[in-house]
Short mmCIF file of C-alpha atoms and ligand atoms in Angstrom, two decimals:
data_model
loop_
_atom_site.label_atom_id
_atom_site.label_comp_id
_atom_site.label_asym_id
_atom_site.label_seq_id
_atom_site.Cartn_x
_atom_site.Cartn_y
_atom_site.Cartn_z
CA MET C 226 0.00 0.00 0.00
CA SER C 227 1.19 3.49 -0.87
CA ILE C 228 -0.16 6.45 1.11
CA PHE C 229 0.47 10.14 0.39
CA ASP C 230 0.24 12.75 3.16
CA THR C 231 -0.22 15.85 1.02
CA HIS C 232 0.14 18.32 3.89
CA CYS C 233 2.47 17.75 6.81
CA HIS C 234 4.69 20.24 8.65
CA LEU C 235 7.32 17.64 9.46
CA ASP C 236 9.91 20.42 9.65
CA SER C 237 8.18 21.74 12.80
CA PRO C 238 10.46 21.81 15.86
CA LEU C 239 7.82 19.68 17.59
CA PHE C 240 9.26 16.76 15.61
CA ASP C 241 12.89 17.48 16.54
CA PRO C 242 13.02 14.90 19.35
CA ASP C 243 11.78 11.94 17.29
CA ARG C 244 11.50 12.84 13.58
CA ASN C 245 13.43 9.75 12.48
CA THR C 246 11.19 7.46 14.52
CA VAL C 247 8.11 9.12 13.07
CA LEU C 248 9.47 8.60 9.54
CA GLU C 249 10.37 5.01 10.32
CA ASN C 250 6.82 4.37 11.57
CA CYS C 251 5.46 5.99 8.41
CA ARG C 252 7.52 3.66 6.22
CA LYS C 253 6.16 0.62 8.07
CA LYS C 254 2.61 1.77 7.36
CA GLY C 255 3.23 2.45 3.66
CA ILE C 256 3.20 6.24 4.01
CA ASP C 257 5.86 6.85 1.42
CA HIS C 258 5.08 10.32 0.11
CA ILE C 259 4.86 13.42 2.32
CA LEU C 260 4.51 16.97 1.02
CA VAL C 261 6.00 19.51 3.44
CA PRO C 262 4.70 23.07 2.94
CA GLY C 263 6.63 26.15 3.97
CA ILE C 264 5.15 28.93 6.07
CA ASP C 265 7.71 31.73 6.10
CA GLN C 266 11.05 32.64 4.55
CA SER C 267 13.03 32.01 7.73
CA GLY C 268 11.99 28.34 7.71
CA TRP C 269 12.71 27.52 4.06
CA GLU C 270 16.36 26.56 4.39
CA ARG C 271 15.68 24.10 7.18
CA LEU C 272 12.73 22.62 5.29
CA LEU C 273 14.79 22.20 2.11
CA ASN C 274 17.64 20.53 3.97
CA LEU C 275 15.26 18.10 5.63
CA CYS C 276 13.53 17.14 2.37
CA GLU C 277 16.85 16.61 0.58
CA GLN C 278 17.78 13.94 3.07
CA GLU C 279 14.63 11.81 3.15
CA LYS C 280 13.32 10.30 -0.03
CA GLU C 281 9.68 10.35 1.17
CA LEU C 282 9.67 14.11 1.61
CA TYR C 283 8.86 16.76 -0.99
CA PRO C 284 9.32 20.46 -0.24
CA ALA C 285 6.93 23.29 -1.04
CA LEU C 286 7.91 26.89 -0.38
CA GLY C 287 5.57 29.74 0.36
CA LEU C 288 4.48 32.60 2.57
CA HIS C 289 1.51 31.57 4.75
CA PRO C 290 -1.28 34.13 5.29
CA LEU C 291 -1.24 33.57 9.07
CA PHE C 292 2.33 34.90 9.24
CA ILE C 293 1.58 37.91 7.08
CA GLU C 294 3.38 40.37 9.34
CA GLN C 295 6.72 38.60 8.86
CA HIS C 296 6.67 38.58 5.07
CA GLN C 297 8.75 41.13 3.17
CA PRO C 298 8.76 41.97 -0.55
CA GLN C 299 12.30 40.57 -0.93
CA HIS C 300 11.02 37.17 0.20
CA LEU C 301 9.06 36.96 -3.05
CA LYS C 302 12.27 37.44 -5.03
CA GLN C 303 14.00 34.80 -2.90
CA LEU C 304 11.11 32.43 -3.58
CA GLU C 305 11.67 32.84 -7.33
CA ASP C 306 15.39 32.21 -6.88
CA HIS C 307 14.76 28.92 -5.06
CA LEU C 308 12.34 27.79 -7.75
CA ALA C 309 14.82 28.59 -10.50
CA GLU C 310 17.10 26.03 -8.85
CA HIS C 311 14.29 23.42 -8.80
CA GLN C 312 14.25 23.33 -5.04
CA ALA C 313 10.50 22.90 -4.57
CA VAL C 314 7.64 20.90 -6.07
CA ALA C 315 4.87 23.39 -5.26
CA ILE C 316 4.21 26.89 -3.93
CA GLY C 317 2.64 26.77 -0.49
CA GLU C 318 1.19 27.20 1.73
CA ILE C 319 -0.44 30.36 0.49
CA GLY C 320 -3.93 31.75 0.53
CA LEU C 321 -6.36 33.87 2.48
CA ASP C 322 -7.34 33.56 6.14
CA PHE C 323 -10.23 35.88 6.98
CA PHE C 324 -11.20 33.81 10.04
CA ILE C 325 -8.66 35.50 12.34
CA ASP C 326 -9.48 38.72 14.21
CA ASN C 327 -8.94 41.86 12.12
CA PRO C 328 -7.24 40.23 9.13
CA ASP C 329 -5.20 42.62 6.97
CA LYS C 330 -7.05 41.56 3.85
CA GLU C 331 -5.21 43.87 1.48
CA ARG C 332 -1.80 42.66 2.61
CA GLN C 333 -2.92 39.00 2.46
CA LEU C 334 -4.26 39.53 -1.04
CA LYS C 335 -1.05 41.21 -2.15
CA TYR C 336 1.15 38.27 -1.11
CA PHE C 337 -1.36 35.71 -2.35
CA ARG C 338 -1.58 37.28 -5.81
CA ALA C 339 2.19 37.72 -6.07
CA GLN C 340 2.81 34.08 -5.19
CA LEU C 341 0.21 32.91 -7.70
CA ASP C 342 2.07 34.87 -10.38
CA ILE C 343 5.28 33.14 -9.33
CA ALA C 344 3.53 29.74 -9.52
CA VAL C 345 2.24 30.51 -13.00
CA ASN C 346 5.72 31.50 -14.20
CA ALA C 347 7.32 28.43 -12.63
CA ASN C 348 4.50 26.16 -13.88
CA LEU C 349 4.11 24.75 -10.37
CA PRO C 350 0.96 23.76 -8.45
CA VAL C 351 -0.04 25.64 -5.28
CA ILE C 352 -1.07 24.55 -1.79
CA LEU C 353 -3.97 26.68 -0.59
CA HIS C 354 -4.84 27.63 2.98
CA ILE C 355 -8.38 29.05 3.02
CA ARG C 356 -10.54 30.08 5.95
CA LYS C 357 -13.71 32.12 5.55
CA ALA C 358 -12.48 33.22 2.11
CA HIS C 359 -13.42 30.51 -0.39
CA ASP C 360 -15.22 32.81 -2.81
CA GLN C 361 -12.47 35.43 -2.58
CA VAL C 362 -9.81 32.79 -3.33
CA LEU C 363 -11.86 31.49 -6.27
CA SER C 364 -12.21 34.94 -7.71
CA VAL C 365 -8.44 35.59 -7.47
CA LEU C 366 -7.69 32.16 -9.01
CA ARG C 367 -9.93 32.88 -11.99
CA LYS C 368 -7.60 35.70 -12.96
CA LYS C 369 -4.40 33.67 -12.47
CA PRO C 370 -4.01 30.59 -14.69
CA VAL C 371 -2.21 28.32 -12.19
CA ILE C 372 -2.05 24.67 -13.21
CA GLY C 373 -3.92 23.67 -10.04
CA GLY C 374 -2.86 22.23 -6.72
CA PHE C 375 -4.33 21.31 -3.38
CA ALA C 376 -7.06 23.09 -1.41
CA HIS C 377 -5.80 22.04 2.00
CA ALA C 378 -8.22 21.05 4.83
CA PHE C 379 -11.14 21.82 2.58
CA ASN C 380 -14.21 23.05 4.44
CA GLY C 381 -16.15 24.96 1.81
CA SER C 382 -19.51 24.06 0.29
CA LEU C 383 -20.15 21.40 -2.34
CA GLN C 384 -20.68 24.15 -4.89
CA GLN C 385 -17.36 25.77 -4.00
CA ALA C 386 -15.67 22.35 -4.10
CA GLN C 387 -16.89 21.91 -7.66
CA GLN C 388 -15.45 25.29 -8.63
CA PHE C 389 -12.03 24.39 -7.19
CA ILE C 390 -12.14 21.08 -9.06
CA ASP C 391 -12.97 22.92 -12.29
CA LEU C 392 -9.87 25.07 -11.73
CA GLY C 393 -7.67 21.95 -11.48
CA PHE C 394 -7.55 21.48 -7.71
CA LYS C 395 -7.64 18.41 -5.51
CA LEU C 396 -9.35 18.82 -2.14
CA GLY C 397 -7.48 17.80 1.00
CA PHE C 398 -9.23 15.84 3.77
CA GLY C 399 -7.61 14.99 7.07
CA GLY C 400 -8.17 14.92 10.81
CA ALA C 401 -11.57 16.65 10.67
CA LEU C 402 -12.93 13.55 8.90
CA THR C 403 -12.37 11.47 12.01
CA TYR C 404 -14.80 13.50 14.13
CA GLU C 405 -18.41 12.37 13.91
CA ARG C 406 -19.62 15.92 14.40
CA SER C 407 -17.89 17.04 11.15
CA HIS C 408 -21.09 16.44 9.20
CA LYS C 409 -20.36 18.84 6.36
CA ILE C 410 -16.82 17.62 5.70
CA ARG C 411 -17.83 13.96 5.97
CA HIS C 412 -20.66 14.53 3.53
CA LEU C 413 -18.29 16.18 1.05
CA ALA C 414 -15.83 13.29 1.35
CA GLN C 415 -18.70 10.93 0.58
CA VAL C 416 -20.13 12.62 -2.48
CA LEU C 417 -17.13 14.19 -4.26
CA PRO C 418 -15.56 12.21 -7.10
CA LEU C 419 -12.67 10.17 -5.69
CA ASP C 420 -10.30 11.60 -8.28
CA ALA C 421 -10.72 15.03 -6.64
CA ILE C 422 -9.69 13.88 -3.16
CA VAL C 423 -6.30 13.72 -1.44
CA LEU C 424 -5.46 12.80 2.14
CA GLU C 425 -3.48 14.95 4.54
CA THR C 426 -2.74 15.29 8.26
CA ASP C 427 -1.55 18.91 8.70
CA ALA C 428 0.61 17.44 11.48
CA PRO C 429 1.55 18.58 14.08
CA ASP C 430 -1.84 20.39 14.00
CA MET C 431 -5.39 19.01 13.61
CA PRO C 432 -5.10 15.73 15.56
CA VAL C 433 -7.29 12.80 14.55
CA ALA C 434 -10.05 11.81 16.98
CA PRO C 435 -8.23 8.78 18.49
CA HIS C 436 -5.28 11.07 19.37
CA ARG C 437 -7.21 14.16 20.42
CA GLY C 438 -5.12 16.53 22.51
CA GLU C 439 -1.82 15.02 21.35
CA ARG C 440 0.68 16.19 18.77
CA ASN C 441 -0.64 15.09 15.39
CA SER C 442 1.62 12.87 13.28
CA PRO C 443 1.75 11.78 9.63
CA GLU C 444 1.48 8.20 10.95
CA TYR C 445 -2.15 8.93 11.85
CA ILE C 446 -3.10 9.43 8.22
CA VAL C 447 -4.14 5.77 8.36
CA ASP C 448 -6.99 6.87 10.67
CA CYS C 449 -8.14 9.40 8.04
CA LEU C 450 -7.83 6.73 5.35
CA ALA C 451 -9.92 4.27 7.38
CA VAL C 452 -12.73 6.80 7.87
CA LEU C 453 -12.70 7.86 4.21
CA ALA C 454 -12.90 4.22 3.13
CA GLU C 455 -15.78 3.60 5.54
CA LEU C 456 -17.68 6.70 4.42
CA ARG C 457 -17.33 5.69 0.78
CA HIS C 458 -17.96 1.97 1.41
CA ASP C 459 -14.73 1.16 -0.33
CA ASP C 460 -11.59 -0.83 0.30
CA PRO C 461 -8.90 1.19 2.18
CA GLN C 462 -6.19 -0.12 -0.11
CA TYR C 463 -8.10 1.10 -3.16
CA ILE C 464 -8.73 4.51 -1.55
CA ALA C 465 -5.04 4.78 -0.58
CA GLU C 466 -3.86 4.03 -4.10
CA GLN C 467 -6.33 6.35 -5.79
CA THR C 468 -5.71 9.31 -3.48
CA CYS C 469 -1.96 8.77 -3.65
CA GLY C 470 -2.20 8.77 -7.46
CA ASN C 471 -4.29 11.96 -7.34
CA GLY C 472 -1.59 13.69 -5.31
CA LEU C 473 1.29 12.46 -7.44
CA SER C 474 -0.50 13.45 -10.66
CA MET C 475 -0.38 17.03 -9.40
CA LEU C 476 3.39 16.81 -8.95
CA GLY C 477 3.92 14.72 -12.06
CA HIS C 478 6.14 17.10 -13.95
CA LEU C 479 8.49 17.89 -11.10
CA ASP C 480 12.21 18.42 -11.52
CA TYR C 481 13.02 17.98 -7.85
CA ARG C 482 15.76 15.46 -7.03
CA HIS C 483 16.64 14.11 -3.62
CA LYS C 484 20.32 14.19 -2.69
CA GLN C 485 20.39 10.48 -1.87
ZN1 LIG N 27 -0.43 23.76 7.00
#
């Protein structure tokens, strides 16, 4: 079985004490692809070094909307420089977060648009972080012909899901699936075409129900897989292979090479 965690912050210092053990456990469970998104410029170097060393890991670089105050215009130039050296497989995570108190919407939009332009020029997919801004993100995307990507931790409506799919996106489902009260997300995971779905953990955030209150881990993607298979009345192995294929198809043209 091959499982793809399409969104995992394995570079987080929370994994410093036992990252190798976590990766070893992942290998035993067939989790052999992990996409690691960047959040700010200061973390890129560390993330790139980590991904070079482990063949399961793929780096994405980006400026996350939740860290908007740290981003500087020169970081956009540095992002382009990294991409020119084929150091990333996607741009992310980027997007709009209007859920937080007093979001600086203009500044978020500025960095989001600029990074979409960079993705278009580099012909790379993007990893989207969206909270309370699905329609705004869709309207920006319609003006920027990105090749597609992942709408991470998708929690929009079915109608919005369809619009993201039409724009070439796969929708990420993770820990929220494992909570029975997540009616909307579970319903989406049931009715969307399987070829539009990818699995993710967002570790160390968004723990799965059996590990509530703990640090989340990419190992627990098997819990998300089990729930998705149950919801869709399908075989977990089949779901794992299909969703893994969906994720890899998005990264199919990549030039990234591991050092190993
Ligand atoms: Zn994330």
